[in-house]
C-alpha atoms as a printed R data frame, in Angstrom:
   type eleno elety resid chain resno       x       y       z
1  ATOM     1    CA   MET     A     1 -20.500  -0.205  -9.663
2  ATOM     2    CA   LEU     A     2 -23.259   0.882  -7.825
3  ATOM     3    CA   LEU     A     3 -24.284  -0.792  -4.420
4  ATOM     4    CA   PRO     A     4 -27.514  -0.929  -3.954
5  ATOM     5    CA   ASP     A     5 -28.655  -0.989  -0.585
6  ATOM     6    CA   SER     A     6 -25.571   1.298   0.957
7  ATOM     7    CA   GLY     A     7 -24.929   3.127  -2.557
8  ATOM     8    CA   ILE     A     8 -21.474   3.107  -2.492
9  ATOM     9    CA   LEU     A     9 -19.854   3.461  -5.962
10 ATOM    10    CA   ILE     A    10 -16.596   1.480  -5.967
11 ATOM    11    CA   GLY     A    11 -14.550   0.352  -8.547
12 ATOM    12    CA   PHE     A    12 -12.068  -1.901  -9.415
13 ATOM    13    CA   SER     A    13  -8.898  -2.618 -11.982
14 ATOM    14    CA   ASP     A    14  -9.641  -5.569 -14.461
15 ATOM    15    CA   CYS     A    15  -5.986  -5.784 -15.617
16 ATOM    16    CA   VAL     A    16  -2.906  -7.369 -14.109
17 ATOM    17    CA   GLY     A    17  -0.522  -4.985 -12.990
18 ATOM    18    CA   GLU     A    18   2.643  -4.517 -12.295
19 ATOM    19    CA   ASN     A    19   5.599  -3.985 -10.312
20 ATOM    20    CA   PRO     A    20   8.788  -2.200 -12.027
21 ATOM    21    CA   ASP     A    21  10.936  -5.024 -12.241
22 ATOM    22    CA   GLY     A    22   8.024  -6.999 -14.037
23 ATOM    23    CA   SER     A    23   7.298  -9.163 -11.410
24 ATOM    24    CA   ILE     A    24   2.995  -9.655 -10.460
25 ATOM    25    CA   ASN     A    25   1.297  -6.782  -7.759
26 ATOM    26    CA   ALA     A    26  -0.775  -9.384  -7.204
27 ATOM    27    CA   VAL     A    27   1.136 -11.901  -5.780
28 ATOM    28    CA   GLN     A    28   4.667 -10.255  -4.984
29 ATOM    29    CA   GLY     A    29   2.587  -7.204  -3.218
30 ATOM    30    CA   THR     A    30   4.072  -3.776  -3.530
31 ATOM    31    CA   ALA     A    31   7.418  -2.560  -1.631
32 ATOM    32    CA   PRO     A    32   7.142  -0.237   0.786
33 ATOM    33    CA   ASN     A    33   9.345   3.096  -0.636
34 ATOM    34    CA   ILE     A    34  10.497   2.967   3.709
35 ATOM    35    CA   PRO     A    35  11.170  -0.239   4.808
36 ATOM    36    CA   CYS     A    36  11.500  -0.518   8.771
37 ATOM    37    CA   LYS     A    37  14.565  -1.928  10.249
38 ATOM    38    CA   LYS     A    38  14.840  -4.630  12.259
39 ATOM    39    CA   GLY     A    39  12.947  -4.701  15.568
40 ATOM    40    CA   GLU     A    40  10.688  -2.008  13.714
41 ATOM    41    CA   THR     A    41   6.677  -1.542  13.520
42 ATOM    42    CA   PRO     A    42   4.766   0.272  10.646
43 ATOM    43    CA   LEU     A    43   3.679   2.457  12.596
44 ATOM    44    CA   GLY     A    44   6.600   3.581  14.663
45 ATOM    45    CA   ARG     A    45   8.036   3.867  11.469
46 ATOM    46    CA   CYS     A    46   5.883   6.038  10.224
47 ATOM    47    CA   LEU     A    47   5.697   7.972  13.205
48 ATOM    48    CA   GLU     A    48   8.973   8.400  12.852
49 ATOM    49    CA   GLU     A    49   9.227  10.015   9.498
50 ATOM    50    CA   ILE     A    50   6.970  12.158  10.073
51 ATOM    51    CA   ARG     A    51   8.496  13.788  13.062
52 ATOM    52    CA   LYS     A    52  10.875  14.554  10.435
53 ATOM    53    CA   LYS     A    53   9.410  16.656   8.348
């Protein structure tokens, strides 16, 4: 879909997405590959992973 005022082109799926366990993604959400440890922020965890590499 092309937005007329901005000219931005957007797209979206008209299908229901499923997680590997069969749950609906829009309801359950997507679990992260690397979960945060207790008391850790997502940004802190991300930076920790980047420093490892």
